[in-house]
Amino acid sequence: MLNYILVSLVAGGFAWEIIKIGVPILQQMVEQKRTARKTLNQNLDPILKASDELYGKLVSLAREDFSGFAPKSDRAKPLSHNQKYVCYLFAQFWGRIEYIRIQSQYSSVSKLKKGGELLRFIYTCETKKFRILDRSMQRIIGEAMIKDENKTFRIMSLNEFMRKLDIPGTDIYKWVEHLAPVIKDSANEKTRQQILRYGIIIGALIEHFDPKHKIVLPRNVYVNKLTDKSRKFLQQELFKNYLPFVSEKERFYTK
């Protein structure tokens, strides 16, 4: 009987120690998940809206085969208002991506299934096979779009962006100079296909996270403006190796 009491006391003490250690760890895990969900929810809508603006513009430009953009011979000319606007939409999207990186370093949102999928889209946008500029340059432009005013973060407005582009040497001007040649060259088929393939990633992001279009409007996919080579590349690389979890992916590369 005495042995039984002693064993019970030891076992009970051991269980209590486990509880004392385990409960704080469990509470920490619950809090981390709560914080991750809050961070994701706060950022997903703005990312979707920035994505919608960019993708909507690309749909419009694709419909016109970028006809209003300068051919190679006019690269030396300043950016037109329309080209500046396209630069802003890319920069705004990269700014939204960079903002969630600054907030969480991606470590917290990666604990959520939806967060992990968002990070996969971001990684794809920055990978060499699909990105518009070098990864570091896309990130720098994104960072330059984030304004910190009285510990309140916001993305630079279109009006402010346009004014800064008229002043050589401003923080955003010197970085957008790296994006400008790509936008100017979009009348060239190779460059245009690169931009359109990038746009497909944005379109897929919208459809994946807002399939019922509660946040943004539904838009057509410009599959008919993609070359056979681009459509094959999207099928075999983008949706097979990078974004295999996207449903109804065939609509993004099948005529």
PDB file of C-alpha atoms in Angstrom:
ATOM      1  CA  MET A   1       0.000   0.000   0.000  1.00  0.00           C
ATOM      2  CA  LEU A   2       2.833   2.345   0.913  1.00  0.00           C
ATOM      3  CA  ASN A   3       4.568   1.574  -2.389  1.00  0.00           C
ATOM      4  CA  TYR A   4       1.367   2.369  -4.252  1.00  0.00           C
ATOM      5  CA  ILE A   5       1.044   5.736  -2.501  1.00  0.00           C
ATOM      6  CA  LEU A   6       4.676   6.599  -3.253  1.00  0.00           C
ATOM      7  CA  VAL A   7       4.323   5.661  -6.922  1.00  0.00           C
ATOM      8  CA  SER A   8       1.125   7.720  -7.136  1.00  0.00           C
ATOM      9  CA  LEU A   9       2.845  10.728  -5.620  1.00  0.00           C
ATOM     10  CA  VAL A  10       5.826  10.453  -7.952  1.00  0.00           C
ATOM     11  CA  ALA A  11       3.606   9.931 -10.974  1.00  0.00           C
ATOM     12  CA  GLY A  12       1.379  12.785  -9.940  1.00  0.00           C
ATOM     13  CA  GLY A  13       4.357  15.076  -9.457  1.00  0.00           C
ATOM     14  CA  PHE A  14       5.727  14.114 -12.859  1.00  0.00           C
ATOM     15  CA  ALA A  15       2.356  14.768 -14.504  1.00  0.00           C
ATOM     16  CA  TRP A  16       2.168  18.160 -12.797  1.00  0.00           C
ATOM     17  CA  GLU A  17       5.610  19.075 -14.111  1.00  0.00           C
ATOM     18  CA  ILE A  18       4.503  18.072 -17.615  1.00  0.00           C
ATOM     19  CA  ILE A  19       1.413  20.243 -17.263  1.00  0.00           C
ATOM     20  CA  LYS A  20       3.449  23.205 -15.992  1.00  0.00           C
ATOM     21  CA  ILE A  21       5.765  22.950 -18.998  1.00  0.00           C
ATOM     22  CA  GLY A  22       3.190  21.938 -21.583  1.00  0.00           C
ATOM     23  CA  VAL A  23       0.426  24.462 -20.926  1.00  0.00           C
ATOM     24  CA  PRO A  24       2.581  27.592 -21.570  1.00  0.00           C
ATOM     25  CA  ILE A  25       3.938  25.982 -24.738  1.00  0.00           C
ATOM     26  CA  LEU A  26       0.408  25.182 -25.897  1.00  0.00           C
ATOM     27  CA  GLN A  27      -0.739  28.715 -25.059  1.00  0.00           C
ATOM     28  CA  GLN A  28       2.202  30.120 -27.016  1.00  0.00           C
ATOM     29  CA  MET A  29       1.329  27.976 -30.031  1.00  0.00           C
ATOM     30  CA  VAL A  30      -2.307  29.086 -29.902  1.00  0.00           C
ATOM     31  CA  GLU A  31      -1.237  32.745 -29.644  1.00  0.00           C
ATOM     32  CA  GLN A  32       1.199  32.372 -32.548  1.00  0.00           C
ATOM     33  CA  LYS A  33      -1.542  30.894 -34.706  1.00  0.00           C
ATOM     34  CA  ARG A  34      -3.942  33.657 -33.696  1.00  0.00           C
ATOM     35  CA  THR A  35      -1.336  36.294 -34.575  1.00  0.00           C
ATOM     36  CA  ALA A  36      -0.600  34.574 -37.883  1.00  0.00           C
ATOM     37  CA  ARG A  37      -4.294  34.472 -38.792  1.00  0.00           C
ATOM     38  CA  LYS A  38      -4.670  38.155 -37.892  1.00  0.00           C
ATOM     39  CA  THR A  39      -1.630  39.110 -39.989  1.00  0.00           C
ATOM     40  CA  LEU A  40      -2.859  37.091 -42.951  1.00  0.00           C
ATOM     41  CA  ASN A  41      -6.406  38.469 -42.762  1.00  0.00           C
ATOM     42  CA  GLN A  42      -5.155  42.051 -42.508  1.00  0.00           C
ATOM     43  CA  ASN A  43      -2.940  41.665 -45.578  1.00  0.00           C
ATOM     44  CA  LEU A  44      -4.823  39.319 -47.893  1.00  0.00           C
ATOM     45  CA  ASP A  45      -7.550  41.789 -48.917  1.00  0.00           C
ATOM     46  CA  PRO A  46      -5.074  44.582 -49.828  1.00  0.00           C
ATOM     47  CA  ILE A  47      -2.938  42.069 -51.752  1.00  0.00           C
ATOM     48  CA  LEU A  48      -6.011  40.875 -53.650  1.00  0.00           C
ATOM     49  CA  LYS A  49      -7.048  44.438 -54.480  1.00  0.00           C
ATOM     50  CA  ALA A  50      -3.556  45.343 -55.682  1.00  0.00           C
ATOM     51  CA  SER A  51      -3.515  42.106 -57.690  1.00  0.00           C
ATOM     52  CA  ASP A  52      -6.879  42.952 -59.219  1.00  0.00           C
ATOM     53  CA  GLU A  53      -5.724  46.402 -60.325  1.00  0.00           C
ATOM     54  CA  LEU A  54      -2.579  44.994 -61.924  1.00  0.00           C
ATOM     55  CA  TYR A  55      -4.285  42.024 -63.548  1.00  0.00           C
ATOM     56  CA  GLY A  56      -7.162  44.159 -64.797  1.00  0.00           C
ATOM     57  CA  LYS A  57      -4.714  46.503 -66.520  1.00  0.00           C
ATOM     58  CA  LEU A  58      -2.825  43.596 -68.069  1.00  0.00           C
ATOM     59  CA  VAL A  59      -6.094  42.136 -69.385  1.00  0.00           C
ATOM     60  CA  SER A  60      -6.837  45.497 -71.008  1.00  0.00           C
ATOM     61  CA  LEU A  61      -3.342  45.820 -72.482  1.00  0.00           C
ATOM     62  CA  ALA A  62      -3.378  42.228 -73.735  1.00  0.00           C
ATOM     63  CA  ARG A  63      -6.672  42.852 -75.516  1.00  0.00           C
ATOM     64  CA  GLU A  64      -4.964  45.692 -77.424  1.00  0.00           C
ATOM     65  CA  ASP A  65      -1.637  43.815 -77.844  1.00  0.00           C
ATOM     66  CA  PHE A  66       0.036  46.670 -75.920  1.00  0.00           C
ATOM     67  CA  SER A  67      -0.567  48.791 -79.023  1.00  0.00           C
ATOM     68  CA  GLY A  68      -0.218  52.088 -77.192  1.00  0.00           C
ATOM     69  CA  PHE A  69       3.280  51.294 -75.972  1.00  0.00           C
ATOM     70  CA  ALA A  70       6.476  52.436 -77.635  1.00  0.00           C
ATOM     71  CA  PRO A  71       8.416  50.111 -79.960  1.00  0.00           C
ATOM     72  CA  LYS A  72      12.129  49.470 -79.451  1.00  0.00           C
ATOM     73  CA  SER A  73      13.158  52.517 -81.480  1.00  0.00           C
ATOM     74  CA  ASP A  74      11.456  54.799 -78.935  1.00  0.00           C
ATOM     75  CA  ARG A  75      13.094  53.420 -75.783  1.00  0.00           C
ATOM     76  CA  ALA A  76      14.914  56.692 -75.178  1.00  0.00           C
ATOM     77  CA  LYS A  77      11.643  58.590 -74.844  1.00  0.00           C
ATOM     78  CA  PRO A  78      10.286  59.323 -71.349  1.00  0.00           C
ATOM     79  CA  LEU A  79       7.596  57.041 -69.978  1.00  0.00           C
ATOM     80  CA  SER A  80       4.095  57.948 -71.099  1.00  0.00           C
ATOM     81  CA  HIS A  81       1.376  58.486 -68.507  1.00  0.00           C
ATOM     82  CA  ASN A  82      -0.043  55.025 -69.282  1.00  0.00           C
ATOM     83  CA  GLN A  83       3.369  53.390 -68.880  1.00  0.00           C
ATOM     84  CA  LYS A  84       3.914  55.180 -65.574  1.00  0.00           C
ATOM     85  CA  TYR A  85       0.564  53.830 -64.400  1.00  0.00           C
ATOM     86  CA  VAL A  86       1.592  50.270 -65.275  1.00  0.00           C
ATOM     87  CA  CYS A  87       4.841  50.805 -63.352  1.00  0.00           C
ATOM     88  CA  TYR A  88       2.779  51.971 -60.372  1.00  0.00           C
ATOM     89  CA  LEU A  89       0.569  48.873 -60.459  1.00  0.00           C
ATOM     90  CA  PHE A  90       3.585  46.552 -60.439  1.00  0.00           C
ATOM     91  CA  ALA A  91       5.235  48.613 -57.685  1.00  0.00           C
ATOM     92  CA  GLN A  92       2.038  48.669 -55.623  1.00  0.00           C
ATOM     93  CA  PHE A  93       1.735  44.876 -55.852  1.00  0.00           C
ATOM     94  CA  TRP A  94       5.377  44.401 -54.817  1.00  0.00           C
ATOM     95  CA  GLY A  95       4.814  46.879 -51.990  1.00  0.00           C
ATOM     96  CA  ARG A  96       1.922  44.807 -50.629  1.00  0.00           C
ATOM     97  CA  ILE A  97       4.065  41.677 -50.772  1.00  0.00           C
ATOM     98  CA  GLU A  98       6.933  43.437 -49.027  1.00  0.00           C
ATOM     99  CA  TYR A  99       4.635  44.791 -46.338  1.00  0.00           C
ATOM    100  CA  ILE A 100       3.554  41.332 -45.186  1.00  0.00           C
ATOM    101  CA  ARG A 101       7.216  40.287 -45.245  1.00  0.00           C
ATOM    102  CA  ILE A 102       8.116  43.183 -42.946  1.00  0.00           C
ATOM    103  CA  GLN A 103       5.248  42.394 -40.587  1.00  0.00           C
ATOM    104  CA  SER A 104       5.887  38.698 -40.158  1.00  0.00           C
ATOM    105  CA  GLN A 105       9.083  37.708 -41.953  1.00  0.00           C
ATOM    106  CA  TYR A 106       6.726  35.043 -43.354  1.00  0.00           C
ATOM    107  CA  SER A 107       7.466  32.837 -40.329  1.00  0.00           C
ATOM    108  CA  SER A 108       4.064  33.200 -38.710  1.00  0.00           C
ATOM    109  CA  VAL A 109       1.774  33.022 -41.752  1.00  0.00           C
ATOM    110  CA  SER A 110       3.605  29.918 -42.973  1.00  0.00           C
ATOM    111  CA  LYS A 111       2.000  28.018 -40.080  1.00  0.00           C
ATOM    112  CA  LEU A 112      -1.401  28.352 -41.793  1.00  0.00           C
ATOM    113  CA  LYS A 113      -2.415  26.373 -44.878  1.00  0.00           C
ATOM    114  CA  LYS A 114      -3.702  29.484 -46.632  1.00  0.00           C
ATOM    115  CA  GLY A 115      -0.612  31.407 -45.508  1.00  0.00           C
ATOM    116  CA  GLY A 116       1.690  28.738 -46.899  1.00  0.00           C
ATOM    117  CA  GLU A 117      -0.126  28.906 -50.234  1.00  0.00           C
ATOM    118  CA  LEU A 118       0.183  32.699 -50.328  1.00  0.00           C
ATOM    119  CA  LEU A 119       3.916  32.413 -49.683  1.00  0.00           C
ATOM    120  CA  ARG A 120       4.108  29.937 -52.554  1.00  0.00           C
ATOM    121  CA  PHE A 121       2.572  32.526 -54.864  1.00  0.00           C
ATOM    122  CA  ILE A 122       5.010  35.167 -53.604  1.00  0.00           C
ATOM    123  CA  TYR A 123       7.957  32.817 -54.103  1.00  0.00           C
ATOM    124  CA  THR A 124       6.759  32.103 -57.635  1.00  0.00           C
ATOM    125  CA  CYS A 125       6.495  35.817 -58.422  1.00  0.00           C
ATOM    126  CA  GLU A 126      10.124  36.193 -57.365  1.00  0.00           C
ATOM    127  CA  THR A 127      11.610  33.080 -58.937  1.00  0.00           C
ATOM    128  CA  LYS A 128      13.921  33.510 -61.918  1.00  0.00           C
ATOM    129  CA  LYS A 129      11.617  31.725 -64.370  1.00  0.00           C
ATOM    130  CA  PHE A 130       8.733  34.144 -63.868  1.00  0.00           C
ATOM    131  CA  ARG A 131       9.834  37.422 -62.265  1.00  0.00           C
ATOM    132  CA  ILE A 132       9.869  40.719 -64.162  1.00  0.00           C
ATOM    133  CA  LEU A 133      13.064  42.048 -62.560  1.00  0.00           C
ATOM    134  CA  ASP A 134      15.778  40.595 -60.370  1.00  0.00           C
ATOM    135  CA  ARG A 135      14.310  39.471 -57.036  1.00  0.00           C
ATOM    136  CA  SER A 136      16.247  42.080 -55.067  1.00  0.00           C
ATOM    137  CA  MET A 137      15.077  44.847 -57.400  1.00  0.00           C
ATOM    138  CA  GLN A 138      11.416  43.841 -57.063  1.00  0.00           C
ATOM    139  CA  ARG A 139      11.835  43.872 -53.296  1.00  0.00           C
ATOM    140  CA  ILE A 140      13.590  47.244 -53.285  1.00  0.00           C
ATOM    141  CA  ILE A 141      10.811  48.798 -55.349  1.00  0.00           C
ATOM    142  CA  GLY A 142       8.288  47.234 -52.976  1.00  0.00           C
ATOM    143  CA  GLU A 143      10.092  48.661 -49.951  1.00  0.00           C
ATOM    144  CA  ALA A 144      10.252  52.101 -51.573  1.00  0.00           C
ATOM    145  CA  MET A 145       6.463  52.041 -51.931  1.00  0.00           C
ATOM    146  CA  ILE A 146       5.950  51.627 -48.167  1.00  0.00           C
ATOM    147  CA  LYS A 147       5.653  54.872 -46.243  1.00  0.00           C
ATOM    148  CA  ASP A 148       6.027  55.039 -42.460  1.00  0.00           C
ATOM    149  CA  GLU A 149       4.192  58.010 -40.990  1.00  0.00           C
ATOM    150  CA  ASN A 150       3.862  58.201 -37.200  1.00  0.00           C
ATOM    151  CA  LYS A 151       4.317  54.419 -36.967  1.00  0.00           C
ATOM    152  CA  THR A 152       1.468  53.942 -39.444  1.00  0.00           C
ATOM    153  CA  PHE A 153       2.384  52.131 -42.636  1.00  0.00           C
ATOM    154  CA  ARG A 154       0.765  52.820 -45.979  1.00  0.00           C
ATOM    155  CA  ILE A 155       1.462  52.240 -49.659  1.00  0.00           C
ATOM    156  CA  MET A 156       2.432  55.273 -51.714  1.00  0.00           C
ATOM    157  CA  SER A 157      -0.544  56.768 -53.544  1.00  0.00           C
ATOM    158  CA  LEU A 158      -0.725  57.002 -57.328  1.00  0.00           C
ATOM    159  CA  ASN A 159      -0.594  60.796 -57.185  1.00  0.00           C
ATOM    160  CA  GLU A 160       2.550  60.791 -55.045  1.00  0.00           C
ATOM    161  CA  PHE A 161       4.145  58.124 -57.250  1.00  0.00           C
ATOM    162  CA  MET A 162       3.489  60.138 -60.425  1.00  0.00           C
ATOM    163  CA  ARG A 163       4.901  63.317 -58.910  1.00  0.00           C
ATOM    164  CA  LYS A 164       8.051  61.554 -57.722  1.00  0.00           C
ATOM    165  CA  LEU A 165       8.648  60.097 -61.183  1.00  0.00           C
ATOM    166  CA  ASP A 166       8.836  63.633 -62.518  1.00  0.00           C
ATOM    167  CA  ILE A 167      11.751  64.411 -60.196  1.00  0.00           C
ATOM    168  CA  PRO A 168      15.003  62.587 -61.072  1.00  0.00           C
ATOM    169  CA  GLY A 169      16.852  61.352 -58.010  1.00  0.00           C
ATOM    170  CA  THR A 170      13.857  60.691 -55.771  1.00  0.00           C
ATOM    171  CA  ASP A 171      13.828  57.387 -53.920  1.00  0.00           C
ATOM    172  CA  ILE A 172      11.284  55.713 -56.212  1.00  0.00           C
ATOM    173  CA  TYR A 173      12.557  57.318 -59.430  1.00  0.00           C
ATOM    174  CA  LYS A 174      15.971  55.650 -59.344  1.00  0.00           C
ATOM    175  CA  TRP A 175      14.472  52.202 -58.769  1.00  0.00           C
ATOM    176  CA  VAL A 176      11.656  52.467 -61.297  1.00  0.00           C
ATOM    177  CA  GLU A 177      14.337  53.286 -63.860  1.00  0.00           C
ATOM    178  CA  HIS A 178      15.088  49.544 -63.787  1.00  0.00           C
ATOM    179  CA  LEU A 179      11.450  48.654 -64.489  1.00  0.00           C
ATOM    180  CA  ALA A 180      10.877  51.302 -67.163  1.00  0.00           C
ATOM    181  CA  PRO A 181      12.861  49.542 -69.964  1.00  0.00           C
ATOM    182  CA  VAL A 182      10.772  46.381 -69.514  1.00  0.00           C
ATOM    183  CA  ILE A 183       7.503  48.314 -69.699  1.00  0.00           C
ATOM    184  CA  LYS A 184       8.721  50.310 -72.700  1.00  0.00           C
ATOM    185  CA  ASP A 185       9.728  47.119 -74.493  1.00  0.00           C
ATOM    186  CA  SER A 186       6.355  45.433 -73.992  1.00  0.00           C
ATOM    187  CA  ALA A 187       5.528  46.005 -77.660  1.00  0.00           C
ATOM    188  CA  ASN A 188       8.213  43.391 -78.305  1.00  0.00           C
ATOM    189  CA  GLU A 189       6.659  39.899 -78.299  1.00  0.00           C
ATOM    190  CA  LYS A 190       9.261  38.242 -76.068  1.00  0.00           C
ATOM    191  CA  THR A 191       8.954  40.907 -73.379  1.00  0.00           C
ATOM    192  CA  ARG A 192       5.189  41.012 -73.753  1.00  0.00           C
ATOM    193  CA  GLN A 193       4.918  37.256 -73.212  1.00  0.00           C
ATOM    194  CA  GLN A 194       7.089  37.559 -70.097  1.00  0.00           C
ATOM    195  CA  ILE A 195       4.715  40.179 -68.688  1.00  0.00           C
ATOM    196  CA  LEU A 196       1.624  38.188 -69.658  1.00  0.00           C
ATOM    197  CA  ARG A 197       2.970  35.014 -68.032  1.00  0.00           C
ATOM    198  CA  TYR A 198       3.582  37.003 -64.848  1.00  0.00           C
ATOM    199  CA  GLY A 199       0.033  38.259 -65.106  1.00  0.00           C
ATOM    200  CA  ILE A 200      -1.270  34.695 -65.183  1.00  0.00           C
ATOM    201  CA  ILE A 201       0.291  34.161 -61.742  1.00  0.00           C
ATOM    202  CA  ILE A 202      -1.594  37.232 -60.507  1.00  0.00           C
ATOM    203  CA  GLY A 203      -4.826  36.006 -62.078  1.00  0.00           C
ATOM    204  CA  ALA A 204      -4.396  32.577 -60.484  1.00  0.00           C
ATOM    205  CA  LEU A 205      -3.724  34.204 -57.092  1.00  0.00           C
ATOM    206  CA  ILE A 206      -7.009  36.105 -57.345  1.00  0.00           C
ATOM    207  CA  GLU A 207      -9.021  33.046 -58.356  1.00  0.00           C
ATOM    208  CA  HIS A 208      -7.433  30.888 -55.653  1.00  0.00           C
ATOM    209  CA  PHE A 209      -8.036  33.248 -52.729  1.00  0.00           C
ATOM    210  CA  ASP A 210     -11.258  34.855 -53.944  1.00  0.00           C
ATOM    211  CA  PRO A 211     -12.977  32.148 -56.022  1.00  0.00           C
ATOM    212  CA  LYS A 212     -16.464  33.541 -55.341  1.00  0.00           C
ATOM    213  CA  HIS A 213     -15.286  37.102 -56.128  1.00  0.00           C
ATOM    214  CA  LYS A 214     -16.441  38.632 -52.881  1.00  0.00           C
ATOM    215  CA  ILE A 215     -13.507  41.053 -52.877  1.00  0.00           C
ATOM    216  CA  VAL A 216     -12.678  41.668 -56.551  1.00  0.00           C
ATOM    217  CA  LEU A 217     -14.588  41.361 -59.808  1.00  0.00           C
ATOM    218  CA  PRO A 218     -14.233  38.304 -62.071  1.00  0.00           C
ATOM    219  CA  ARG A 219     -12.080  38.886 -65.138  1.00  0.00           C
ATOM    220  CA  ASN A 220     -11.385  37.021 -68.342  1.00  0.00           C
ATOM    221  CA  VAL A 221      -8.139  35.139 -68.901  1.00  0.00           C
ATOM    222  CA  TYR A 222      -6.211  36.320 -71.984  1.00  0.00           C
ATOM    223  CA  VAL A 223      -5.243  32.777 -73.036  1.00  0.00           C
ATOM    224  CA  ASN A 224      -5.668  33.691 -76.719  1.00  0.00           C
ATOM    225  CA  LYS A 225      -2.891  36.290 -76.333  1.00  0.00           C
ATOM    226  CA  LEU A 226      -0.393  33.722 -75.085  1.00  0.00           C
ATOM    227  CA  THR A 227       1.836  31.940 -77.563  1.00  0.00           C
ATOM    228  CA  ASP A 228       1.811  28.143 -77.725  1.00  0.00           C
ATOM    229  CA  LYS A 229       5.247  28.208 -76.081  1.00  0.00           C
ATOM    230  CA  SER A 230       3.966  30.333 -73.172  1.00  0.00           C
ATOM    231  CA  ARG A 231       0.889  28.180 -72.633  1.00  0.00           C
ATOM    232  CA  LYS A 232       2.992  25.014 -72.617  1.00  0.00           C
ATOM    233  CA  PHE A 233       5.437  26.642 -70.191  1.00  0.00           C
ATOM    234  CA  LEU A 234       2.618  27.654 -67.854  1.00  0.00           C
ATOM    235  CA  GLN A 235       1.160  24.161 -67.918  1.00  0.00           C
ATOM    236  CA  GLN A 236       4.404  22.232 -67.418  1.00  0.00           C
ATOM    237  CA  GLU A 237       6.271  24.633 -65.145  1.00  0.00           C
ATOM    238  CA  LEU A 238       3.987  27.065 -63.356  1.00  0.00           C
ATOM    239  CA  PHE A 239       1.026  24.862 -62.481  1.00  0.00           C
ATOM    240  CA  LYS A 240       2.839  21.548 -62.311  1.00  0.00           C
ATOM    241  CA  ASN A 241       5.918  22.496 -60.305  1.00  0.00           C
ATOM    242  CA  TYR A 242       5.126  25.793 -58.562  1.00  0.00           C
ATOM    243  CA  LEU A 243       1.360  26.082 -58.040  1.00  0.00           C
ATOM    244  CA  PRO A 244      -0.006  22.528 -58.263  1.00  0.00           C
ATOM    245  CA  PHE A 245      -2.649  23.230 -55.591  1.00  0.00           C
ATOM    246  CA  VAL A 246      -4.541  25.730 -57.792  1.00  0.00           C
ATOM    247  CA  SER A 247      -7.895  24.318 -58.875  1.00  0.00           C
ATOM    248  CA  GLU A 248      -9.256  24.651 -62.423  1.00  0.00           C
ATOM    249  CA  LYS A 249      -5.756  25.594 -63.549  1.00  0.00           C
ATOM    250  CA  GLU A 250      -6.529  24.530 -67.138  1.00  0.00           C
ATOM    251  CA  ARG A 251      -8.445  27.763 -67.738  1.00  0.00           C
ATOM    252  CA  PHE A 252      -5.168  29.694 -67.501  1.00  0.00           C
ATOM    253  CA  TYR A 253      -3.439  27.912 -70.376  1.00  0.00           C
ATOM    254  CA  THR A 254      -6.126  26.155 -72.468  1.00  0.00           C
ATOM    255  CA  LYS A 255      -7.815  27.941 -75.359  1.00  0.00           C
TER     256      LYS A 255
END
